[in-house]
Amino acid sequence: MDDKQIIIETMNLVKVYGEGEGAVTALGGISLKIYQGEFAAIMGPSGSGKSTLLNILACLDHATEGKYILNGEDVSNYSREELAFIRNRELGFVFQSYNLLPRLTALENVMLPMMYQRENRLSVKDRPEKAMAALESVGLASRARHLPSQLSGGQQQRVAIARALINDPILVLADEPTGNLDSKSSIEILDLMHQLHERGRTIVMVTHEPDIAHHTGRIILVRDGLLASDEKNGNPIRMTRPTHNASNIAAEGGLP
C-alpha cells in the first residue's frame, strides 16, 4: 500500500469547541492515512467525533491543532477562500439529504460545480454535454429535465453523485449517503459506489451503520474523539446484480 499515493494524511488532529471551563474536545488527536483507490468507512456512534473529522477532511473547518495534508498539500492553515478553491478542485461531496437546488433540473444541478471551477473551465456551451454524460453514467439521462421534487430519493442521490464527480475530484466524501433511502434504493446507491471504486475512485464514506460500513474495504472506528480501531475488511459486502449501465457508459467516454 505504501507505493500508492497518499490522498489524506492527518497528524494528531485536535478540535476543541469553546474556551475555558466550557471547552469541549470533539477530536482528541486523530492520525491516519487514506491511499489512492481506497474505499474506506469512517464509523462511530452519535457524538463520537466522526462528523467533526469529516468537516475537517472536507475542508469545511480547521483543526485546533495538528496537520491535514490533502493530496500532498498542507491545507491546515488555509483561509476560507483557499479552502473553497480546494473543495471545488479536489473534492466531490455526497450528502445524506442530497442538497439539490429545488428549482433547478437534474442537469442544471449537475452543472453547478463547473460554474465555480477556476482552472480548465468549460465554456457555457460545453457544460450541458458533460453534465449529460455524468447523468448517463449514473443511469439518469432520461430524467435530466426533471426537478428534484419529480425524482425519487434514490434518483436524487444519483444526481448528487453525478454532481460530485463532474469536476473529476481526487477524493469523494460521502456523508451517510443511504441514510434517507429505503432498502432497495440503498442497495442501488451502494452498488454505484462499488462501481466507482472499481473504476479507481478514492471514496471515504461516513456512517453509523455497521452493515453499510462493511461494504467498504477498510473500517475506521472513531469513539470519544479518538481513533478506536482501523482495520482492513477482507470480505466487503458486494452487490450481485447491476442496477444500471454506468460501467459501459464510462468505457464509452462517460465519467472516469
Short mmCIF file of C-alpha atoms in Angstrom, two decimals:
data_model
loop_
_atom_site.label_atom_id
_atom_site.label_comp_id
_atom_site.label_asym_id
_atom_site.label_seq_id
_atom_site.Cartn_x
_atom_site.Cartn_y
_atom_site.Cartn_z
CA MET A 1 0.00 0.00 0.00
CA ASP A 2 2.92 2.36 0.72
CA ASP A 3 3.74 2.58 -3.00
CA LYS A 4 0.35 4.21 -3.64
CA GLN A 5 -0.20 7.94 -3.45
CA ILE A 6 -1.42 9.25 -0.09
CA ILE A 7 -4.61 11.25 -0.63
CA ILE A 8 -5.38 12.05 3.02
CA GLU A 9 -2.87 12.34 5.83
CA THR A 10 -3.82 13.72 9.23
CA MET A 11 -1.34 14.24 12.02
CA ASN A 12 -2.66 14.46 15.58
CA LEU A 13 -5.82 16.37 14.67
CA VAL A 14 -7.40 18.06 17.68
CA LYS A 15 -10.64 20.02 17.56
CA VAL A 16 -11.85 21.97 20.58
CA TYR A 17 -15.08 23.97 20.64
CA GLY A 18 -15.38 26.84 23.12
CA GLU A 19 -12.91 28.09 25.68
CA GLY A 20 -12.10 27.75 29.35
CA GLU A 21 -14.34 25.61 31.52
CA GLY A 22 -16.90 25.35 28.75
CA ALA A 23 -14.46 23.92 26.21
CA VAL A 24 -15.46 20.65 24.56
CA THR A 25 -12.91 18.42 22.84
CA ALA A 26 -14.53 16.85 19.77
CA LEU A 27 -11.30 15.30 18.46
CA GLY A 28 -8.52 14.30 20.81
CA GLY A 29 -5.71 13.58 18.33
CA ILE A 30 -6.50 11.67 15.12
CA SER A 31 -3.70 10.45 12.85
CA LEU A 32 -4.50 8.42 9.73
CA LYS A 33 -3.68 7.96 6.06
CA ILE A 34 -6.03 7.22 3.15
CA TYR A 35 -4.41 5.96 -0.03
CA GLN A 36 -5.40 6.45 -3.64
CA GLY A 37 -8.05 3.97 -4.74
CA GLU A 38 -9.22 3.05 -1.24
CA PHE A 39 -12.90 2.69 -0.30
CA ALA A 40 -12.95 3.42 3.43
CA ALA A 41 -15.67 3.94 6.01
CA ILE A 42 -15.40 6.26 9.00
CA MET A 43 -17.78 4.83 11.54
CA GLY A 44 -18.90 5.80 15.02
CA PRO A 45 -21.96 6.49 17.15
CA SER A 46 -23.58 9.89 17.52
CA GLY A 47 -21.21 12.25 19.32
CA SER A 48 -18.13 10.18 18.52
CA GLY A 49 -16.41 12.93 16.54
CA LYS A 50 -16.85 11.41 13.08
CA SER A 51 -18.82 14.40 11.76
CA THR A 52 -16.20 16.80 13.08
CA LEU A 53 -13.50 14.73 11.39
CA LEU A 54 -15.47 14.73 8.14
CA ASN A 55 -15.84 18.53 8.24
CA ILE A 56 -12.07 18.89 8.53
CA LEU A 57 -11.38 16.35 5.77
CA ALA A 58 -13.92 18.19 3.60
CA CYS A 59 -12.08 21.50 4.13
CA LEU A 60 -15.20 22.93 5.79
CA ASP A 61 -13.46 23.52 9.12
CA HIS A 62 -9.98 23.84 10.63
CA ALA A 63 -8.50 21.68 13.33
CA THR A 64 -7.48 23.46 16.55
CA GLU A 65 -4.17 21.60 16.47
CA GLY A 66 -2.45 19.18 14.12
CA LYS A 67 -1.94 18.97 10.38
CA TYR A 68 -4.13 17.97 7.45
CA ILE A 69 -2.35 17.16 4.19
CA LEU A 70 -4.64 16.65 1.19
CA ASN A 71 -3.11 15.16 -1.94
CA GLY A 72 0.34 16.30 -0.82
CA GLU A 73 -0.75 19.84 0.06
CA ASP A 74 -0.80 21.08 3.66
CA VAL A 75 -4.18 22.81 3.95
CA SER A 76 -4.13 23.12 7.76
CA ASN A 77 -3.92 26.91 7.83
CA TYR A 78 -5.63 27.84 4.58
CA SER A 79 -8.09 30.73 4.54
CA ARG A 80 -11.78 30.14 3.87
CA GLU A 81 -11.33 31.31 0.30
CA GLU A 82 -8.39 28.96 -0.25
CA LEU A 83 -10.34 26.05 1.27
CA ALA A 84 -13.31 26.80 -1.00
CA PHE A 85 -10.99 26.62 -4.01
CA ILE A 86 -9.56 23.29 -2.80
CA ARG A 87 -13.07 21.88 -2.24
CA ASN A 88 -14.15 22.70 -5.76
CA ARG A 89 -10.92 21.49 -7.37
CA GLU A 90 -10.13 18.36 -5.35
CA LEU A 91 -13.29 17.08 -3.62
CA GLY A 92 -16.67 15.66 -4.51
CA PHE A 93 -19.46 15.52 -1.93
CA VAL A 94 -22.43 13.21 -1.48
CA PHE A 95 -24.76 14.19 1.36
CA GLN A 96 -27.48 12.32 3.22
CA SER A 97 -30.03 14.99 2.28
CA TYR A 98 -28.87 15.21 -1.38
CA ASN A 99 -28.53 19.05 -1.24
CA LEU A 100 -30.01 19.58 -4.68
CA LEU A 101 -31.39 23.02 -5.51
CA PRO A 102 -35.16 22.54 -5.82
CA ARG A 103 -35.75 24.99 -8.66
CA LEU A 104 -33.03 23.55 -10.89
CA THR A 105 -33.37 20.47 -13.08
CA ALA A 106 -31.19 17.42 -12.56
CA LEU A 107 -28.98 18.57 -15.44
CA GLU A 108 -28.64 22.09 -14.01
CA ASN A 109 -27.79 20.74 -10.55
CA VAL A 110 -25.01 18.61 -12.02
CA MET A 111 -23.62 21.62 -13.92
CA LEU A 112 -23.34 23.81 -10.80
CA PRO A 113 -19.77 22.88 -9.74
CA MET A 114 -18.49 23.71 -13.23
CA MET A 115 -19.66 27.31 -12.77
CA TYR A 116 -17.24 27.77 -9.87
CA GLN A 117 -14.28 25.99 -11.43
CA ARG A 118 -11.28 28.31 -11.80
CA GLU A 119 -8.99 26.05 -13.79
CA ASN A 120 -9.74 24.38 -17.12
CA ARG A 121 -13.23 25.85 -17.20
CA LEU A 122 -15.54 24.58 -19.88
CA SER A 123 -17.47 27.02 -21.99
CA VAL A 124 -21.15 27.59 -21.22
CA LYS A 125 -21.91 25.71 -24.44
CA ASP A 126 -19.93 22.60 -23.46
CA ARG A 127 -21.19 22.25 -19.88
CA PRO A 128 -24.57 20.63 -20.67
CA GLU A 129 -22.87 17.92 -22.71
CA LYS A 130 -20.52 16.98 -19.88
CA ALA A 131 -23.35 17.10 -17.33
CA MET A 132 -25.49 14.85 -19.51
CA ALA A 133 -22.63 12.35 -19.72
CA ALA A 134 -22.46 12.43 -15.92
CA LEU A 135 -26.18 11.69 -15.65
CA GLU A 136 -25.81 8.88 -18.18
CA SER A 137 -23.04 7.41 -16.05
CA VAL A 138 -25.48 7.05 -13.13
CA GLY A 139 -28.36 5.84 -15.30
CA LEU A 140 -30.44 9.04 -15.21
CA ALA A 141 -30.16 10.60 -18.66
CA SER A 142 -33.92 10.22 -19.12
CA ARG A 143 -34.54 12.35 -16.01
CA ALA A 144 -32.23 15.22 -16.98
CA ARG A 145 -35.05 17.77 -17.29
CA HIS A 146 -36.84 16.73 -14.10
CA LEU A 147 -36.83 18.81 -10.93
CA PRO A 148 -35.71 17.15 -7.66
CA SER A 149 -39.34 17.03 -6.50
CA GLN A 150 -40.11 14.84 -9.51
CA LEU A 151 -37.42 12.29 -8.60
CA SER A 152 -37.37 9.51 -6.02
CA GLY A 153 -34.88 9.65 -3.15
CA GLY A 154 -32.60 7.15 -4.87
CA GLN A 155 -32.72 9.13 -8.12
CA GLN A 156 -31.91 12.37 -6.28
CA GLN A 157 -28.91 10.69 -4.67
CA ARG A 158 -27.69 9.52 -8.08
CA VAL A 159 -27.94 13.10 -9.34
CA ALA A 160 -25.89 14.15 -6.30
CA ILE A 161 -23.25 11.53 -7.15
CA ALA A 162 -23.09 12.75 -10.75
CA ARG A 163 -22.63 16.29 -9.44
CA ALA A 164 -19.88 15.10 -7.07
CA LEU A 165 -17.94 13.62 -9.98
CA ILE A 166 -18.40 16.40 -12.53
CA ASN A 167 -15.06 18.15 -11.81
CA ASP A 168 -13.14 14.85 -11.62
CA PRO A 169 -12.19 15.08 -7.92
CA ILE A 170 -9.30 13.17 -6.41
CA LEU A 171 -11.50 12.25 -3.43
CA VAL A 172 -15.23 11.57 -2.97
CA LEU A 173 -16.62 12.14 0.53
CA ALA A 174 -20.00 10.55 1.23
CA ASP A 175 -21.84 11.52 4.43
CA GLU A 176 -24.45 8.86 5.32
CA PRO A 177 -25.33 8.53 1.60
CA THR A 178 -28.06 5.93 2.22
CA GLY A 179 -29.43 7.49 5.42
CA ASN A 180 -32.65 8.80 3.83
CA LEU A 181 -33.25 5.88 1.48
CA ASP A 182 -35.30 2.70 1.58
CA SER A 183 -33.57 -0.68 1.35
CA LYS A 184 -33.90 -1.04 -2.43
CA SER A 185 -32.55 2.46 -3.13
CA SER A 186 -29.76 1.94 -0.60
CA ILE A 187 -28.62 -1.18 -2.45
CA GLU A 188 -28.62 0.74 -5.74
CA ILE A 189 -26.53 3.58 -4.29
CA LEU A 190 -24.05 1.18 -2.68
CA ASP A 191 -23.79 -0.69 -5.98
CA LEU A 192 -22.95 2.60 -7.69
CA MET A 193 -20.32 3.33 -5.02
CA HIS A 194 -18.75 -0.09 -5.70
CA GLN A 195 -18.67 0.64 -9.43
CA LEU A 196 -16.99 4.00 -8.85
CA HIS A 197 -14.41 2.33 -6.60
CA GLU A 198 -13.73 -0.36 -9.18
CA ARG A 199 -13.04 2.41 -11.71
CA GLY A 200 -10.34 3.80 -9.41
CA ARG A 201 -12.16 6.39 -7.33
CA THR A 202 -10.96 7.10 -3.79
CA ILE A 203 -14.02 7.14 -1.54
CA VAL A 204 -14.42 7.91 2.16
CA MET A 205 -17.90 7.19 3.47
CA VAL A 206 -19.12 8.26 6.90
CA THR A 207 -21.77 6.08 8.51
CA HIS A 208 -23.03 4.91 11.89
CA GLU A 209 -24.38 1.63 10.47
CA PRO A 210 -22.09 -1.44 10.61
CA ASP A 211 -23.83 -3.16 7.68
CA ILE A 212 -23.18 -0.12 5.48
CA ALA A 213 -19.56 0.16 6.65
CA HIS A 214 -18.97 -3.48 5.71
CA HIS A 215 -19.45 -2.59 2.05
CA THR A 216 -16.05 -0.90 2.16
CA GLY A 217 -12.55 -2.34 2.25
CA ARG A 218 -11.47 -0.52 5.40
CA ILE A 219 -13.34 0.46 8.54
CA ILE A 220 -12.05 3.32 10.70
CA LEU A 221 -13.86 3.47 14.03
CA VAL A 222 -13.97 6.77 15.94
CA ARG A 223 -15.11 6.84 19.55
CA ASP A 224 -15.00 9.74 22.04
CA GLY A 225 -12.92 11.81 19.63
CA LEU A 226 -10.21 9.17 19.32
CA LEU A 227 -9.28 6.54 16.76
CA ALA A 228 -10.64 3.36 18.39
CA SER A 229 -9.68 0.98 15.58
CA ASP A 230 -8.57 0.96 11.95
CA GLU A 231 -8.97 -2.39 10.22
CA LYS A 232 -8.96 -3.80 6.73
CA ASN A 233 -12.20 -5.50 5.75
CA GLY A 234 -11.04 -8.59 3.92
CA ASN A 235 -14.51 -9.61 2.81
CA PRO A 236 -16.50 -6.48 1.91
CA ILE A 237 -20.16 -6.95 1.02
CA ARG A 238 -20.53 -6.84 -2.74
CA MET A 239 -23.53 -6.29 -4.96
CA THR A 240 -24.60 -9.25 -7.06
CA ARG A 241 -26.66 -7.53 -9.73
CA PRO A 242 -26.13 -4.47 -11.94
CA THR A 243 -28.64 -1.65 -11.45
CA HIS A 244 -27.67 0.46 -14.47
CA ASN A 245 -25.13 0.63 -17.26
CA ALA A 246 -22.69 3.07 -15.65
CA SER A 247 -19.64 0.92 -16.36
CA ASN A 248 -20.46 0.55 -20.04
CA ILE A 249 -21.11 4.25 -20.47
CA ALA A 250 -17.90 5.14 -18.66
CA ALA A 251 -15.99 2.88 -21.05
CA GLU A 252 -17.63 4.66 -23.97
CA GLY A 253 -16.48 8.10 -22.85
CA GLY A 254 -18.56 8.99 -19.81
CA LEU A 255 -17.16 9.88 -16.43
CA PRO A 256 -13.93 8.08 -15.45
#
